PDB file of C-alpha atoms in Angstrom:
ATOM      1  CA  GLY E   1      26.851 -25.024   0.482  1.00 43.00           C
ATOM      2  CA  SER E   2      23.569 -24.261  -1.236  1.00 47.00           C
ATOM      3  CA  TYR E   3      22.440 -20.899  -2.961  1.00 50.00           C
ATOM      4  CA  TYR E   4      18.868 -21.430  -1.817  1.00 54.00           C
ATOM      5  CA  LYS E   5      19.154 -23.097   1.561  1.00 54.00           C
ATOM      6  CA  SER E   6      21.365 -22.108   4.352  1.00 58.00           C
ATOM      7  CA  ASN E   7      21.633 -22.383   8.147  1.00 64.00           C
ATOM      8  CA  VAL E   8      20.531 -19.332   9.982  1.00 64.00           C
ATOM      9  CA  ASN E   9      21.512 -18.863  13.559  1.00 65.00           C
ATOM     10  CA  VAL E  10      20.631 -15.725  15.831  1.00 69.00           C
ATOM     11  CA  ALA E  11      22.369 -15.089  19.009  1.00 71.00           C
ATOM     12  CA  ASP E  12      23.138 -11.693  20.841  1.00 74.00           C
ATOM     13  CA  ASN E  13      21.016  -9.602  18.168  1.00 71.00           C
ATOM     14  CA  LYS E  14      23.302 -10.986  15.479  1.00 73.00           C
ATOM     15  CA  VAL E  15      22.171 -13.039  12.644  1.00 72.00           C
ATOM     16  CA  VAL E  16      24.617 -15.490  11.082  1.00 70.00           C
ATOM     17  CA  VAL E  17      23.802 -17.268   7.775  1.00 70.00           C
ATOM     18  CA  GLU E  18      26.088 -20.230   7.310  1.00 71.00           C
ATOM     19  CA  ASP E  19      26.798 -22.614   4.473  1.00 71.00           C
ATOM     20  CA  VAL E  20      26.058 -20.265   1.614  1.00 69.00           C
ATOM     21  CA  VAL E  21      27.736 -20.488  -1.851  1.00 70.00           C
ATOM     22  CA  LEU E  22      30.164 -17.785  -2.503  1.00 68.00           C
ATOM     23  CA  ALA E  23      28.635 -15.419  -4.931  1.00 68.00           C
ATOM     24  CA  ASP E  24      28.446 -11.798  -5.982  1.00 68.00           C
ATOM     25  CA  ASP E  25      24.724 -11.267  -6.088  1.00 74.00           C
ATOM     26  CA  TYR E  26      23.163 -11.768  -2.790  1.00 76.00           C
ATOM     27  CA  SER E  27      20.084  -9.710  -1.679  1.00 78.00           C
ATOM     28  CA  ILE E  28      18.918  -9.224   1.920  1.00 79.00           C
ATOM     29  CA  SER E  29      15.628  -8.116   3.078  1.00 80.00           C
ATOM     30  CA  VAL E  30      15.098  -7.210   6.719  1.00 80.00           C
ATOM     31  CA  THR E  31      11.589  -6.511   8.180  1.00 80.00           C
ATOM     32  CA  ALA E  32      10.747  -5.609  11.819  1.00 81.00           C
ATOM     33  CA  PRO E  33       7.622  -4.278  13.413  1.00 80.00           C
ATOM     34  CA  GLY E  34       7.793  -0.471  13.781  1.00 80.00           C
ATOM     35  CA  TYR E  35      10.507   0.047  11.143  1.00 84.00           C
ATOM     36  CA  MET E  36      10.814   0.545   7.445  1.00 83.00           C
ATOM     37  CA  ASN E  37      11.992  -2.531   5.532  1.00 81.00           C
ATOM     38  CA  PHE E  38      15.496  -2.770   4.633  1.00 80.00           C
ATOM     39  CA  ASN E  39      16.601  -4.107   1.241  1.00 79.00           C
ATOM     40  CA  GLY E  40      20.094  -4.479   0.117  1.00 79.00           C
ATOM     41  CA  THR E  41      22.492  -6.136  -2.217  1.00 79.00           C
ATOM     42  CA  PHE E  42      26.031  -7.263  -1.354  1.00 76.00           C
ATOM     43  CA  ASP E  43      28.846  -9.121  -2.893  1.00 75.00           C
ATOM     44  CA  LEU E  44      30.213 -12.048  -0.700  1.00 71.00           C
ATOM     45  CA  ASN E  45      33.568 -11.683  -2.689  1.00 72.00           C
ATOM     46  CA  GLN E  46      34.007  -8.134  -1.279  1.00 74.00           C
ATOM     47  CA  SER E  47      32.715  -8.626   2.215  1.00 67.00           C
ATOM     48  CA  GLN E  48      31.034 -11.160   4.560  1.00 67.00           C
ATOM     49  CA  SER E  49      29.573  -8.640   6.833  1.00 72.00           C
ATOM     50  CA  VAL E  50      26.271  -6.775   6.317  1.00 74.00           C
ATOM     51  CA  HIS E  51      25.122  -3.840   8.424  1.00 75.00           C
ATOM     52  CA  ALA E  52      21.234  -3.314   8.160  1.00 79.00           C
ATOM     53  CA  ALA E  53      20.322  -0.052   9.819  1.00 81.00           C
ATOM     54  CA  LEU E  54      16.584   0.061  10.240  1.00 84.00           C
ATOM     55  CA  GLU E  55      14.789   3.329  10.388  1.00 85.00           C
ATOM     56  CA  THR E  56      11.432   4.291  11.631  1.00 87.00           C
ATOM     57  CA  GLY E  57       9.481   5.833   8.918  1.00 89.00           C
ATOM     58  CA  ARG E  58       6.990   8.571   8.429  1.00 93.00           C
ATOM     59  CA  LYS E  59       3.547   8.051  10.156  1.00 93.00           C
ATOM     60  CA  ILE E  60       0.504   9.680   8.642  1.00 96.00           C
ATOM     61  CA  THR E  61      -2.596   9.742  10.857  1.00 97.00           C
ATOM     62  CA  GLY E  62      -6.102  11.163  10.376  1.00 98.00           C
ATOM     63  CA  LYS E  63      -9.828  10.818  10.499  1.00 98.00           C
ATOM     64  CA  ILE E  64     -12.330   9.997   7.725  1.00 98.00           C
ATOM     65  CA  THR E  65     -15.776  11.504   7.869  1.00 98.00           C
ATOM     66  CA  ASN E  66     -18.871  11.715   5.594  1.00 97.00           C
ATOM     67  CA  GLU E  67     -20.471  14.943   4.262  1.00 96.00           C
ATOM     68  CA  ASN E  68     -22.239  15.217   7.699  1.00 96.00           C
ATOM     69  CA  GLY E  69     -19.114  15.127   9.695  1.00 97.00           C
ATOM     70  CA  GLN E  70     -19.757  11.606  10.969  1.00 98.00           C
ATOM     71  CA  ALA E  71     -16.918   9.094  11.417  1.00 98.00           C
ATOM     72  CA  VAL E  72     -16.816   6.347   8.723  1.00 98.00           C
ATOM     73  CA  GLN E  73     -15.660   2.893   9.737  1.00 98.00           C
ATOM     74  CA  GLY E  74     -14.304   0.475   7.132  1.00 97.00           C
ATOM     75  CA  VAL E  75     -12.634   2.786   4.797  1.00 97.00           C
ATOM     76  CA  GLU E  76      -9.653   1.359   3.139  1.00 97.00           C
ATOM     77  CA  VAL E  77      -6.855   3.837   3.419  1.00 98.00           C
ATOM     78  CA  TYR E  78      -3.593   3.061   1.580  1.00 96.00           C
ATOM     79  CA  ALA E  79      -0.450   5.027   0.864  1.00 96.00           C
ATOM     80  CA  TYR E  80       2.895   4.813  -0.998  1.00 93.00           C
ATOM     81  CA  ALA E  81       5.934   6.918  -0.854  1.00 92.00           C
ATOM     82  CA  GLY E  82       9.142   5.980  -2.887  1.00 88.00           C
ATOM     83  CA  ASN E  83       9.436   2.293  -2.402  1.00 82.00           C
ATOM     84  CA  THR E  84       7.405   2.098   0.696  1.00 88.00           C
ATOM     85  CA  TYR E  85       3.688   1.166   1.152  1.00 91.00           C
ATOM     86  CA  ALA E  86       1.161   0.950   3.945  1.00 93.00           C
ATOM     87  CA  SER E  87      -2.543   0.204   4.175  1.00 95.00           C
ATOM     88  CA  VAL E  88      -5.091   0.047   6.967  1.00 97.00           C
ATOM     89  CA  VAL E  89      -8.918   0.119   7.533  1.00 98.00           C
ATOM     90  CA  THR E  90     -10.449   3.018   9.669  1.00 98.00           C
ATOM     91  CA  ASP E  91     -11.794   1.994  13.071  1.00 98.00           C
ATOM     92  CA  ALA E  92     -15.174   2.699  14.531  1.00 98.00           C
ATOM     93  CA  ASN E  93     -14.211   6.357  15.038  1.00 98.00           C
ATOM     94  CA  GLY E  94     -13.035   6.836  11.514  1.00 98.00           C
ATOM     95  CA  GLN E  95      -9.477   6.946  12.618  1.00 98.00           C
ATOM     96  CA  TYR E  96      -6.378   5.397  10.773  1.00 98.00           C
ATOM     97  CA  GLU E  97      -2.619   5.390  11.180  1.00 97.00           C
ATOM     98  CA  LEU E  98      -0.234   4.563   8.217  1.00 96.00           C
ATOM     99  CA  GLN E  99       3.338   3.690   9.443  1.00 92.00           C
ATOM    100  CA  ASN E 100       6.710   3.241   8.087  1.00 91.00           C
ATOM    101  CA  LEU E 101       6.483   5.267   4.912  1.00 92.00           C
ATOM    102  CA  SER E 102       9.547   6.900   3.353  1.00 89.00           C
ATOM    103  CA  LYS E 103      10.596  10.330   4.974  1.00 90.00           C
ATOM    104  CA  THR E 104      12.438  11.282   1.684  1.00 87.00           C
ATOM    105  CA  SER E 105       9.634  10.959  -0.681  1.00 91.00           C
ATOM    106  CA  ALA E 106       6.123  12.553  -1.088  1.00 94.00           C
ATOM    107  CA  VAL E 107       3.356  10.392   0.137  1.00 96.00           C
ATOM    108  CA  THR E 108       0.251   9.676  -1.870  1.00 97.00           C
ATOM    109  CA  VAL E 109      -2.790   8.538   0.294  1.00 97.00           C
ATOM    110  CA  SER E 110      -5.885   7.082  -1.236  1.00 96.00           C
ATOM    111  CA  THR E 111      -9.164   6.050   0.274  1.00 97.00           C
ATOM    112  CA  ASN E 112     -11.783   3.556  -0.988  1.00 94.00           C
ATOM    113  CA  HIS E 113     -15.166   2.621   0.277  1.00 94.00           C
ATOM    114  CA  ILE E 114     -18.147   1.184  -1.520  1.00 89.00           C
ATOM    115  CA  LEU E 115     -20.593   3.892  -0.551  1.00 91.00           C
ATOM    116  CA  TYR E 116     -18.306   6.920  -1.041  1.00 93.00           C
ATOM    117  CA  ALA E 117     -16.210   8.296  -3.929  1.00 91.00           C
ATOM    118  CA  ALA E 118     -12.458   7.413  -3.893  1.00 91.00           C
ATOM    119  CA  THR E 119     -10.013  10.204  -2.978  1.00 94.00           C
ATOM    120  CA  GLU E 120      -6.379  10.667  -3.491  1.00 95.00           C
ATOM    121  CA  HIS E 121      -4.153  13.152  -1.611  1.00 96.00           C
ATOM    122  CA  LYS E 122      -0.513  14.064  -1.974  1.00 96.00           C
ATOM    123  CA  LEU E 123       1.654  15.036   1.100  1.00 96.00           C
ATOM    124  CA  ALA E 124       4.948  16.770   0.366  1.00 95.00           C
ATOM    125  CA  VAL E 125       8.019  15.947   2.082  1.00 92.00           C
ATOM    126  CA  GLY E 126       8.047  17.989   5.323  1.00 89.00           C
ATOM    127  CA  SER E 127       4.401  18.631   5.227  1.00 92.00           C
ATOM    128  CA  SER E 128       1.985  17.919   8.014  1.00 92.00           C
ATOM    129  CA  ASP E 129       1.597  14.104   9.018  1.00 94.00           C
ATOM    130  CA  GLN E 130      -2.117  14.634   9.822  1.00 96.00           C
ATOM    131  CA  LEU E 131      -4.596  14.075   7.016  1.00 97.00           C
ATOM    132  CA  ASP E 132      -8.301  14.192   7.705  1.00 98.00           C
ATOM    133  CA  VAL E 133     -10.556  13.525   4.768  1.00 98.00           C
ATOM    134  CA  GLN E 134     -14.211  14.283   4.168  1.00 97.00           C
ATOM    135  CA  LEU E 135     -15.628  11.716   1.848  1.00 97.00           C
ATOM    136  CA  GLU E 136     -18.605  12.401  -0.637  1.00 94.00           C
ATOM    137  CA  THR E 137     -21.328   9.894  -1.345  1.00 92.00           C
ATOM    138  CA  ALA E 138     -20.586   7.962  -4.638  1.00 84.00           C
ATOM    139  CA  LYS E 139     -22.620   8.923  -7.515  1.00 80.00           C
ATOM    140  CA  THR E 140     -24.530   6.655  -9.765  1.00 79.00           C
ATOM    141  CA  ILE E 141     -24.383   6.366 -13.521  1.00 79.00           C
ATOM    142  CA  GLU E 142     -27.444   4.844 -15.219  1.00 83.00           C
ATOM    143  CA  GLY E 143     -28.082   4.018 -18.705  1.00 84.00           C
ATOM    144  CA  LYS E 144     -28.860   1.457 -21.459  1.00 87.00           C
ATOM    145  CA  VAL E 145     -26.872   0.070 -24.275  1.00 90.00           C
ATOM    146  CA  VAL E 146     -28.807  -0.320 -27.495  1.00 91.00           C
ATOM    147  CA  ASP E 147     -28.278  -1.006 -31.133  1.00 92.00           C
ATOM    148  CA  ALA E 148     -29.239   1.526 -33.920  1.00 94.00           C
ATOM    149  CA  ALA E 149     -32.887   0.260 -33.707  1.00 93.00           C
ATOM    150  CA  GLY E 150     -33.207   0.977 -30.030  1.00 91.00           C
ATOM    151  CA  LYS E 151     -32.980  -2.695 -29.010  1.00 91.00           C
ATOM    152  CA  GLY E 152     -31.030  -3.648 -25.841  1.00 89.00           C
ATOM    153  CA  ILE E 153     -27.723  -5.292 -26.363  1.00 90.00           C
ATOM    154  CA  ALA E 154     -26.919  -8.245 -24.039  1.00 88.00           C
ATOM    155  CA  ASN E 155     -23.413  -8.905 -22.611  1.00 87.00           C
ATOM    156  CA  ALA E 156     -22.059  -5.519 -23.621  1.00 86.00           C
ATOM    157  CA  SER E 157     -19.173  -4.444 -21.255  1.00 85.00           C
ATOM    158  CA  VAL E 158     -19.278  -0.931 -19.953  1.00 81.00           C
ATOM    159  CA  TYR E 159     -16.139   0.544 -18.205  1.00 79.00           C
ATOM    160  CA  THR E 160     -15.717   3.853 -16.275  1.00 73.00           C
ATOM    161  CA  GLN E 161     -12.963   6.089 -17.497  1.00 65.00           C
ATOM    162  CA  THR E 162     -12.092   7.236 -14.073  1.00 60.00           C
ATOM    163  CA  GLY E 163     -12.886   5.267 -10.935  1.00 56.00           C
ATOM    164  CA  ASN E 164     -12.677   1.506 -10.617  1.00 59.00           C
ATOM    165  CA  GLY E 165     -15.864  -0.067 -11.884  1.00 63.00           C
ATOM    166  CA  TRP E 166     -17.263  -2.054 -14.785  1.00 60.00           C
ATOM    167  CA  ALA E 167     -20.447  -3.830 -15.489  1.00 62.00           C
ATOM    168  CA  ARG E 168     -22.019  -6.047 -18.070  1.00 66.00           C
ATOM    169  CA  THR E 169     -25.456  -5.618 -19.570  1.00 68.00           C
ATOM    170  CA  ASP E 170     -28.236  -8.140 -19.054  1.00 72.00           C
ATOM    171  CA  ALA E 171     -30.522  -9.570 -21.786  1.00 64.00           C
ATOM    172  CA  ASP E 172     -32.394  -6.191 -22.140  1.00 63.00           C
TER     173      ASP E 172
END
């Protein structure tokens, strides 16, 4: 047998992995559309049978609009809850649906779009699964990096403390 290569057969909704080396540190991951991922560890010395019970997760839906209430298409919406993660992009109607998030952990939902300020929202366990977000137009910071004599400094790196941007100065 081989630790890294084995024969996998599927019949009657049962998966059989053959020709594996006997060990006590096997991990199994199972994914299926519409279900939360299953990750488990098992010891072949103790049992050669694993039961992977897949669960549907929490589904968060909503609409993303701008300051004028108009739908915003193309917003990256991503969320994490416990060890689950989901991401989507809003459709032409500003709608999104994040699926298969943990039901037992708070959900953090974030948005990102080049024209709008990023947002972050926390949804407690048991709270509403509907989150509509109104985005604000991103602000602009302008300035110049100079030396003590007032001369522009080329190739100075400027980073923002909050947000996700940085820039490098030109020759002026």
